[in-house]
Amino acid sequence: MKKLLALILALTMSLTLAACSSGDTTGSKAPADESKAPATESKAPDNEGGKKLIAGMVFQEDQFFKLLSAGYEAAAKDMGYDIQLTNTNNDQSKETEALNTYSAQGVVGVAISPLNTQVSPAAVEDAHNAGMEIAVCNAAIDAFPYAVASFSADNVSFCKQTGEAAVAFIKEHYEADRTLKIGVVQFKTQVPEQSADRVKGFFSALDEAGVKYEIVSDQDAWLQDMAVETAGDMISANPDLDLIYAANDGGTVGSVMAVENAGKAGQIFVFGTDGSEQIVSLLKADTNILQAVTAQDAFQIGYSTVEALINKLEGKTVEGEGKTNIIPGIPLVRGETETLDKYLTDLQGMM
């Protein structure tokens, strides 16, 4: 009997220990499950700083795009976002590659000055379809209908302002019946529509004023070094050239340098596009080569583009949503010292 009671007691203790062991095992799983929750939540921030990350893209390294990028950065900073900048250096494959990289990185939106309106839209649309918001600048929204908005100077209108300054100069310095010989330095092989619109704008002012002219040379050179050589060859081939119209910053500076290198200061005059410290300096220079440009407000274009992008991301009202929004140009003319000085001061404050 005693043996039977001992056996029953031993069996009861064994079952009790097994039950306690089972309870401990069940309890040990709860902390393991809870430890997984923070890991999932930690993926929410887009970068280490906890701010959402956007990107800003340009395609060239000149004063205009430096100011555009400064506008991108200023708007992102003001609105509490981090921004990653990329310059594709006129390389279509780099533009596509950068957009793909941003998509893979989980970038929430891109402000972009696209390289062109033929090839760029496909890559930009792919980025949008992957979940990124897109805001466009320096191009019309027509080719990018999925974009939040577009911000740009009107290439015809602001270059017509330069043409109007040229008309005033021509009337003062040339006889009315003289047919002027004009050379054009543009970038039609780079961004065809934009380049064509700028040339159209400049010459529309001359046409409306009844100025007689002949375009004796029309060449592409959008970077300063390219334009020095191209405009130099143009001058050599046309020693009786009267004027050069250059359609962008690099072409303008390079054309002025080419005239000076050829010893033609006072004989050949340059009208150009875009504004920079260097261009203001050339408008003030005693060489009297550069006569007028119309500057795009590149900083404001960049700022407005990122502002619209972030407002869209935040679910706020976007002024000008779904439209191409025009930022007015800034005329800069030789002899208008007060305007030139103010522009230069504003420019330096933005950089």
Tab-separated table of C-alpha atoms in Angstrom:
chain	number	residue	atom	x	y	z
A	1	MET	CA	0.000	0.000	0.000
A	2	LYS	CA	2.830	2.371	0.916
A	3	LYS	CA	4.539	1.561	-2.383
A	4	LEU	CA	1.319	2.356	-4.268
A	5	LEU	CA	0.942	5.745	-2.517
A	6	ALA	CA	4.587	6.631	-3.300
A	7	LEU	CA	4.053	5.777	-6.965
A	8	ILE	CA	0.908	7.952	-7.168
A	9	LEU	CA	2.750	10.866	-5.472
A	10	ALA	CA	5.690	10.627	-7.871
A	11	LEU	CA	3.374	10.591	-10.877
A	12	THR	CA	1.488	13.678	-9.607
A	13	MET	CA	4.733	15.675	-9.157
A	14	SER	CA	5.890	14.742	-12.673
A	15	LEU	CA	2.641	16.024	-14.233
A	16	THR	CA	2.862	19.282	-12.266
A	17	LEU	CA	6.418	19.953	-13.469
A	18	ALA	CA	5.391	19.230	-17.072
A	19	ALA	CA	2.522	21.718	-16.815
A	20	CYS	CA	4.824	24.435	-15.442
A	21	SER	CA	7.318	23.785	-18.233
A	22	SER	CA	4.564	24.109	-20.871
A	23	GLY	CA	3.446	27.456	-19.429
A	24	ASP	CA	6.984	28.879	-19.574
A	25	THR	CA	7.333	27.914	-23.241
A	26	THR	CA	4.096	29.637	-24.175
A	27	GLY	CA	5.108	32.770	-22.297
A	28	SER	CA	8.507	32.911	-24.016
A	29	LYS	CA	6.866	33.341	-27.461
A	30	ALA	CA	5.149	36.657	-26.625
A	31	PRO	CA	8.317	38.715	-26.236
A	32	ALA	CA	9.636	37.214	-29.488
A	33	ASP	CA	6.518	38.368	-31.378
A	34	GLU	CA	6.600	41.832	-29.784
A	35	SER	CA	10.240	42.267	-30.744
A	36	LYS	CA	9.295	42.064	-34.419
A	37	ALA	CA	6.971	45.116	-34.325
A	38	PRO	CA	9.644	47.825	-33.931
A	39	ALA	CA	11.593	46.350	-36.843
A	40	THR	CA	8.578	46.850	-39.134
A	41	GLU	CA	7.921	50.370	-37.860
A	42	SER	CA	11.547	51.413	-38.318
A	43	LYS	CA	11.133	51.201	-42.109
A	44	ALA	CA	8.751	54.172	-42.206
A	45	PRO	CA	11.306	57.034	-42.324
A	46	ASP	CA	12.750	57.532	-45.789
A	47	ASN	CA	16.242	58.290	-44.495
A	48	GLU	CA	18.254	58.384	-41.304
A	49	GLY	CA	17.187	61.912	-40.462
A	50	GLY	CA	13.525	60.897	-40.397
A	51	LYS	CA	12.654	63.376	-43.166
A	52	LYS	CA	11.064	62.324	-46.400
A	53	LEU	CA	13.480	62.178	-49.301
A	54	ILE	CA	12.883	63.756	-52.707
A	55	ALA	CA	15.188	64.224	-55.680
A	56	GLY	CA	16.018	67.127	-57.978
A	57	MET	CA	17.383	66.553	-61.478
A	58	VAL	CA	19.025	68.862	-64.034
A	59	PHE	CA	20.930	68.032	-67.209
A	60	GLN	CA	23.683	70.632	-67.501
A	61	GLU	CA	26.355	72.392	-65.453
A	62	ASP	CA	25.946	76.131	-66.011
A	63	GLN	CA	24.749	79.181	-64.106
A	64	PHE	CA	21.111	78.622	-65.002
A	65	PHE	CA	21.039	75.079	-63.675
A	66	LYS	CA	23.073	76.003	-60.607
A	67	LEU	CA	20.412	78.572	-59.745
A	68	LEU	CA	17.653	76.098	-60.568
A	69	SER	CA	19.249	73.570	-58.197
A	70	ALA	CA	19.614	76.250	-55.520
A	71	GLY	CA	15.878	76.862	-55.843
A	72	TYR	CA	15.218	73.121	-55.471
A	73	GLU	CA	17.287	72.994	-52.289
A	74	ALA	CA	15.804	76.139	-50.760
A	75	ALA	CA	12.230	74.921	-51.181
A	76	ALA	CA	13.028	71.473	-49.782
A	77	LYS	CA	14.740	73.012	-46.753
A	78	ASP	CA	11.897	75.465	-46.134
A	79	MET	CA	9.355	72.648	-46.256
A	80	GLY	CA	11.284	70.173	-44.103
A	81	TYR	CA	12.375	67.665	-46.747
A	82	ASP	CA	15.768	66.253	-47.678
A	83	ILE	CA	16.704	66.421	-51.361
A	84	GLN	CA	19.241	64.520	-53.426
A	85	LEU	CA	20.505	66.340	-56.539
A	86	THR	CA	21.634	64.776	-59.812
A	87	ASN	CA	23.156	66.335	-62.944
A	88	THR	CA	22.881	63.981	-65.912
A	89	ASN	CA	25.307	66.030	-68.052
A	90	ASN	CA	23.239	65.759	-71.242
A	91	ASP	CA	23.302	61.956	-71.092
A	92	GLN	CA	19.913	60.343	-71.710
A	93	SER	CA	21.024	57.009	-70.266
A	94	LYS	CA	22.101	58.706	-67.022
A	95	GLU	CA	18.693	60.351	-66.725
A	96	THR	CA	16.953	56.994	-67.050
A	97	GLU	CA	19.424	55.317	-64.692
A	98	ALA	CA	18.986	58.010	-62.032
A	99	LEU	CA	15.187	57.721	-62.172
A	100	ASN	CA	15.409	53.936	-61.818
A	101	THR	CA	17.781	54.308	-58.864
A	102	TYR	CA	15.510	56.785	-57.115
A	103	SER	CA	12.577	54.433	-57.618
A	104	ALA	CA	14.521	51.535	-56.091
A	105	GLN	CA	15.577	53.712	-53.144
A	106	GLY	CA	12.005	54.617	-52.307
A	107	VAL	CA	12.361	58.318	-53.121
A	108	VAL	CA	8.856	59.761	-52.789
A	109	GLY	CA	9.040	62.432	-55.495
A	110	VAL	CA	11.233	63.942	-58.212
A	111	ALA	CA	11.540	67.506	-59.504
A	112	ILE	CA	13.077	67.255	-62.959
A	113	SER	CA	14.213	69.435	-65.814
A	114	PRO	CA	13.955	66.711	-68.496
A	115	LEU	CA	16.562	66.425	-71.197
A	116	ASN	CA	13.972	66.365	-73.986
A	117	THR	CA	10.328	65.716	-74.745
A	118	GLN	CA	10.850	62.709	-77.030
A	119	VAL	CA	12.815	60.169	-74.982
A	120	SER	CA	12.540	61.528	-71.426
A	121	PRO	CA	8.750	61.080	-71.009
A	122	ALA	CA	8.917	57.266	-71.084
A	123	ALA	CA	11.483	57.044	-68.274
A	124	VAL	CA	9.764	59.729	-66.224
A	125	GLU	CA	6.413	57.989	-66.632
A	126	ASP	CA	7.948	54.701	-65.478
A	127	ALA	CA	9.149	56.463	-62.326
A	128	HIS	CA	5.670	57.867	-61.765
A	129	ASN	CA	4.068	54.450	-62.282
A	130	ALA	CA	6.504	53.045	-59.709
A	131	GLY	CA	4.965	55.353	-57.119
A	132	MET	CA	6.871	58.623	-57.293
A	133	GLU	CA	5.211	62.003	-57.679
A	134	ILE	CA	6.698	64.059	-60.519
A	135	ALA	CA	6.986	67.826	-60.962
A	136	VAL	CA	8.520	69.193	-64.162
A	137	CYS	CA	10.363	72.400	-64.933
A	138	ASN	CA	11.924	73.980	-67.995
A	139	ALA	CA	9.477	72.056	-70.218
A	140	ALA	CA	5.767	72.177	-70.988
A	141	ILE	CA	3.516	69.720	-69.176
A	142	ASP	CA	2.014	68.440	-72.447
A	143	ALA	CA	4.596	65.647	-72.739
A	144	PHE	CA	4.290	64.833	-69.017
A	145	PRO	CA	0.517	64.779	-68.323
A	146	TYR	CA	0.967	62.725	-65.147
A	147	ALA	CA	3.143	65.436	-63.558
A	148	VAL	CA	1.836	67.546	-60.694
A	149	ALA	CA	2.630	70.751	-62.607
A	150	SER	CA	5.291	72.375	-64.750
A	151	PHE	CA	7.146	75.638	-64.178
A	152	SER	CA	9.063	77.362	-66.924
A	153	ALA	CA	9.878	80.589	-68.656
A	154	ASP	CA	7.953	81.038	-71.896
A	155	ASN	CA	10.810	80.603	-74.351
A	156	VAL	CA	9.142	82.560	-77.156
A	157	SER	CA	8.064	85.457	-74.943
A	158	PHE	CA	11.207	86.018	-72.919
A	159	CYS	CA	13.489	85.744	-75.942
A	160	LYS	CA	11.248	88.187	-77.791
A	161	GLN	CA	12.189	90.644	-75.029
A	162	THR	CA	15.819	90.284	-76.123
A	163	GLY	CA	14.719	90.814	-79.714
A	164	GLU	CA	12.953	94.031	-78.711
A	165	ALA	CA	16.174	95.276	-77.118
A	166	ALA	CA	17.956	94.371	-80.363
A	167	VAL	CA	15.411	96.365	-82.379
A	168	ALA	CA	16.075	99.462	-80.265
A	169	PHE	CA	19.824	98.989	-80.734
A	170	ILE	CA	19.508	98.429	-84.499
A	171	LYS	CA	17.374	101.530	-85.012
A	172	GLU	CA	19.946	103.611	-83.166
A	173	HIS	CA	23.077	102.259	-84.858
A	174	TYR	CA	22.123	101.176	-88.402
A	175	GLU	CA	20.443	102.752	-91.393
A	176	ALA	CA	16.841	101.674	-91.853
A	177	ASP	CA	17.329	100.114	-95.295
A	178	ARG	CA	20.406	98.088	-94.360
A	179	THR	CA	20.102	94.292	-94.433
A	180	LEU	CA	21.924	93.027	-91.363
A	181	LYS	CA	23.902	89.800	-91.427
A	182	ILE	CA	23.135	87.751	-88.336
A	183	GLY	CA	24.620	84.537	-86.966
A	184	VAL	CA	22.704	82.200	-84.637
A	185	VAL	CA	24.224	80.025	-81.919
A	186	GLN	CA	21.609	77.668	-80.466
A	187	PHE	CA	21.080	74.087	-79.170
A	188	LYS	CA	18.614	72.464	-81.552
A	189	THR	CA	20.359	69.059	-81.423
A	190	GLN	CA	20.126	69.086	-77.626
A	191	VAL	CA	16.592	70.328	-76.824
A	192	PRO	CA	14.978	71.016	-80.220
A	193	GLU	CA	11.648	72.554	-79.168
A	194	GLN	CA	13.105	74.885	-76.581
A	195	SER	CA	15.900	76.067	-78.839
A	196	ALA	CA	13.526	76.659	-81.750
A	197	ASP	CA	11.141	78.651	-79.555
A	198	ARG	CA	13.929	80.934	-78.343
A	199	VAL	CA	15.172	81.657	-81.850
A	200	LYS	CA	11.590	82.205	-82.983
A	201	GLY	CA	10.970	84.648	-80.137
A	202	PHE	CA	14.071	86.715	-80.871
A	203	PHE	CA	13.423	87.052	-84.594
A	204	SER	CA	9.684	87.668	-84.156
A	205	ALA	CA	10.557	91.018	-82.574
A	206	LEU	CA	12.766	91.919	-85.536
A	207	ASP	CA	10.051	90.840	-87.984
A	208	GLU	CA	7.360	92.899	-86.269
A	209	ALA	CA	9.630	95.967	-86.359
A	210	GLY	CA	10.361	95.504	-90.056
A	211	VAL	CA	14.106	94.968	-89.557
A	212	LYS	CA	15.823	93.654	-92.680
A	213	TYR	CA	18.203	90.763	-91.979
A	214	GLU	CA	19.806	87.639	-93.376
A	215	ILE	CA	20.745	84.643	-91.213
A	216	VAL	CA	24.145	83.804	-92.677
A	217	SER	CA	24.993	81.005	-90.239
A	218	ASP	CA	22.955	78.887	-87.798
A	219	GLN	CA	25.053	76.585	-85.610
A	220	ASP	CA	24.741	74.566	-82.407
A	221	ALA	CA	26.957	75.285	-79.385
A	222	TRP	CA	25.389	75.350	-75.938
A	223	LEU	CA	28.507	75.176	-73.763
A	224	GLN	CA	30.961	78.057	-73.443
A	225	ASP	CA	33.985	76.255	-74.908
A	226	MET	CA	31.915	74.889	-77.788
A	227	ALA	CA	30.560	78.366	-78.539
A	228	VAL	CA	33.988	80.030	-78.545
A	229	GLU	CA	35.061	77.675	-81.323
A	230	THR	CA	31.761	77.623	-83.233
A	231	ALA	CA	31.228	81.389	-83.156
A	232	GLY	CA	34.889	81.873	-84.030
A	233	ASP	CA	34.466	79.753	-87.160
A	234	MET	CA	31.265	81.646	-87.957
A	235	ILE	CA	33.110	84.977	-87.774
A	236	SER	CA	35.971	83.693	-89.921
A	237	ALA	CA	33.535	82.514	-92.585
A	238	ASN	CA	31.515	85.752	-92.451
A	239	PRO	CA	33.876	88.675	-91.801
A	240	ASP	CA	31.056	91.166	-92.485
A	241	LEU	CA	28.824	89.694	-89.768
A	242	ASP	CA	26.838	92.352	-87.852
A	243	LEU	CA	25.133	90.505	-84.980
A	244	ILE	CA	25.103	87.161	-83.197
A	245	TYR	CA	22.077	85.861	-81.318
A	246	ALA	CA	22.882	83.138	-78.773
A	247	ALA	CA	20.059	81.068	-77.282
A	248	ASN	CA	21.520	80.122	-73.896
A	249	ASP	CA	24.065	81.079	-71.228
A	250	GLY	CA	27.037	79.087	-72.544
A	251	GLY	CA	26.385	80.139	-76.125
A	252	THR	CA	26.149	83.792	-75.096
A	253	VAL	CA	29.403	83.864	-73.118
A	254	GLY	CA	31.266	81.850	-75.757
A	255	SER	CA	30.040	84.106	-78.574
A	256	VAL	CA	31.219	87.244	-76.753
A	257	MET	CA	34.637	85.662	-76.212
A	258	ALA	CA	34.827	84.670	-79.885
A	259	VAL	CA	34.109	88.247	-81.017
A	260	GLU	CA	36.801	89.554	-78.687
A	261	ASN	CA	39.292	86.886	-79.791
A	262	ALA	CA	38.662	87.830	-83.431
A	263	GLY	CA	39.378	91.513	-82.711
A	264	LYS	CA	35.837	92.410	-83.805
A	265	ALA	CA	34.707	94.364	-80.724
A	266	GLY	CA	32.746	97.386	-81.927
A	267	GLN	CA	31.976	95.641	-85.226
A	268	ILE	CA	30.020	92.549	-84.198
A	269	PHE	CA	27.470	92.776	-81.382
A	270	VAL	CA	25.976	89.941	-79.359
A	271	PHE	CA	22.452	89.489	-77.993
A	272	GLY	CA	21.904	86.507	-75.763
A	273	THR	CA	19.888	84.498	-73.297
A	274	ASP	CA	20.021	83.777	-69.552
A	275	GLY	CA	21.656	85.694	-66.731
A	276	SER	CA	24.714	85.125	-64.552
A	277	GLU	CA	27.424	87.085	-62.765
A	278	GLN	CA	29.616	86.618	-65.827
A	279	ILE	CA	26.923	87.904	-68.173
A	280	VAL	CA	26.335	90.987	-66.003
A	281	SER	CA	30.084	91.589	-66.099
A	282	LEU	CA	30.062	91.311	-69.906
A	283	LEU	CA	27.135	93.742	-70.143
A	284	LYS	CA	29.205	96.241	-68.161
A	285	ALA	CA	32.515	95.576	-69.944
A	286	ASP	CA	34.155	98.361	-71.945
A	287	THR	CA	34.479	96.006	-74.926
A	288	ASN	CA	30.831	96.860	-75.742
A	289	ILE	CA	30.165	93.458	-77.326
A	290	LEU	CA	27.236	92.044	-75.356
A	291	GLN	CA	24.237	94.370	-75.606
A	292	ALA	CA	21.266	92.618	-73.998
A	293	VAL	CA	19.947	89.323	-72.657
A	294	THR	CA	16.777	88.203	-70.963
A	295	ALA	CA	17.427	86.144	-67.853
A	296	GLN	CA	15.135	83.384	-66.755
A	297	ASP	CA	14.296	83.461	-63.059
A	298	ALA	CA	15.927	80.066	-62.604
A	299	PHE	CA	15.893	80.131	-58.798
A	300	GLN	CA	12.137	80.786	-58.705
A	301	ILE	CA	11.495	78.129	-61.346
A	302	GLY	CA	13.335	75.552	-59.212
A	303	TYR	CA	11.706	76.712	-55.981
A	304	SER	CA	8.182	76.624	-57.411
A	305	THR	CA	8.724	73.136	-58.860
A	306	VAL	CA	9.775	71.592	-55.541
A	307	GLU	CA	7.107	73.554	-53.656
A	308	ALA	CA	4.405	72.083	-55.907
A	309	LEU	CA	5.895	68.592	-55.572
A	310	ILE	CA	5.924	68.689	-51.766
A	311	ASN	CA	2.450	70.211	-51.532
A	312	LYS	CA	1.186	67.310	-53.641
A	313	LEU	CA	2.970	64.794	-51.417
A	314	GLU	CA	1.448	66.434	-48.350
A	315	GLY	CA	-2.053	66.404	-49.827
A	316	LYS	CA	-2.204	70.189	-49.928
A	317	THR	CA	-3.514	72.502	-52.633
A	318	VAL	CA	-1.103	72.904	-55.550
A	319	GLU	CA	-1.426	76.257	-57.262
A	320	GLY	CA	-1.301	75.723	-61.010
A	321	GLU	CA	-1.748	71.958	-60.741
A	322	GLY	CA	-1.940	70.202	-64.102
A	323	LYS	CA	-0.689	73.266	-65.974
A	324	THR	CA	2.459	74.800	-67.417
A	325	ASN	CA	3.046	77.804	-65.173
A	326	ILE	CA	5.052	80.670	-66.667
A	327	ILE	CA	7.703	82.467	-64.588
A	328	PRO	CA	8.412	85.916	-66.162
A	329	GLY	CA	11.828	86.725	-67.616
A	330	ILE	CA	14.166	89.521	-66.444
A	331	PRO	CA	15.485	91.892	-69.180
A	332	LEU	CA	19.140	92.910	-68.720
A	333	VAL	CA	20.362	95.652	-71.049
A	334	ARG	CA	23.718	97.401	-71.381
A	335	GLY	CA	23.624	100.830	-69.774
A	336	GLU	CA	20.783	100.035	-67.351
A	337	THR	CA	23.187	99.970	-64.419
A	338	GLU	CA	20.629	100.067	-61.617
A	339	THR	CA	18.788	97.027	-62.995
A	340	LEU	CA	22.045	95.151	-63.554
A	341	ASP	CA	23.268	95.862	-60.016
A	342	LYS	CA	19.977	94.785	-58.457
A	343	TYR	CA	19.951	91.570	-60.460
A	344	LEU	CA	23.534	90.829	-59.419
A	345	THR	CA	22.763	91.456	-55.732
A	346	ASP	CA	19.706	89.204	-55.895
A	347	LEU	CA	21.706	86.568	-57.738
A	348	GLN	CA	24.484	86.497	-55.167
A	349	GLY	CA	21.939	86.226	-52.372
A	350	MET	CA	20.460	83.079	-53.898
A	351	MET	CA	23.717	81.171	-54.237
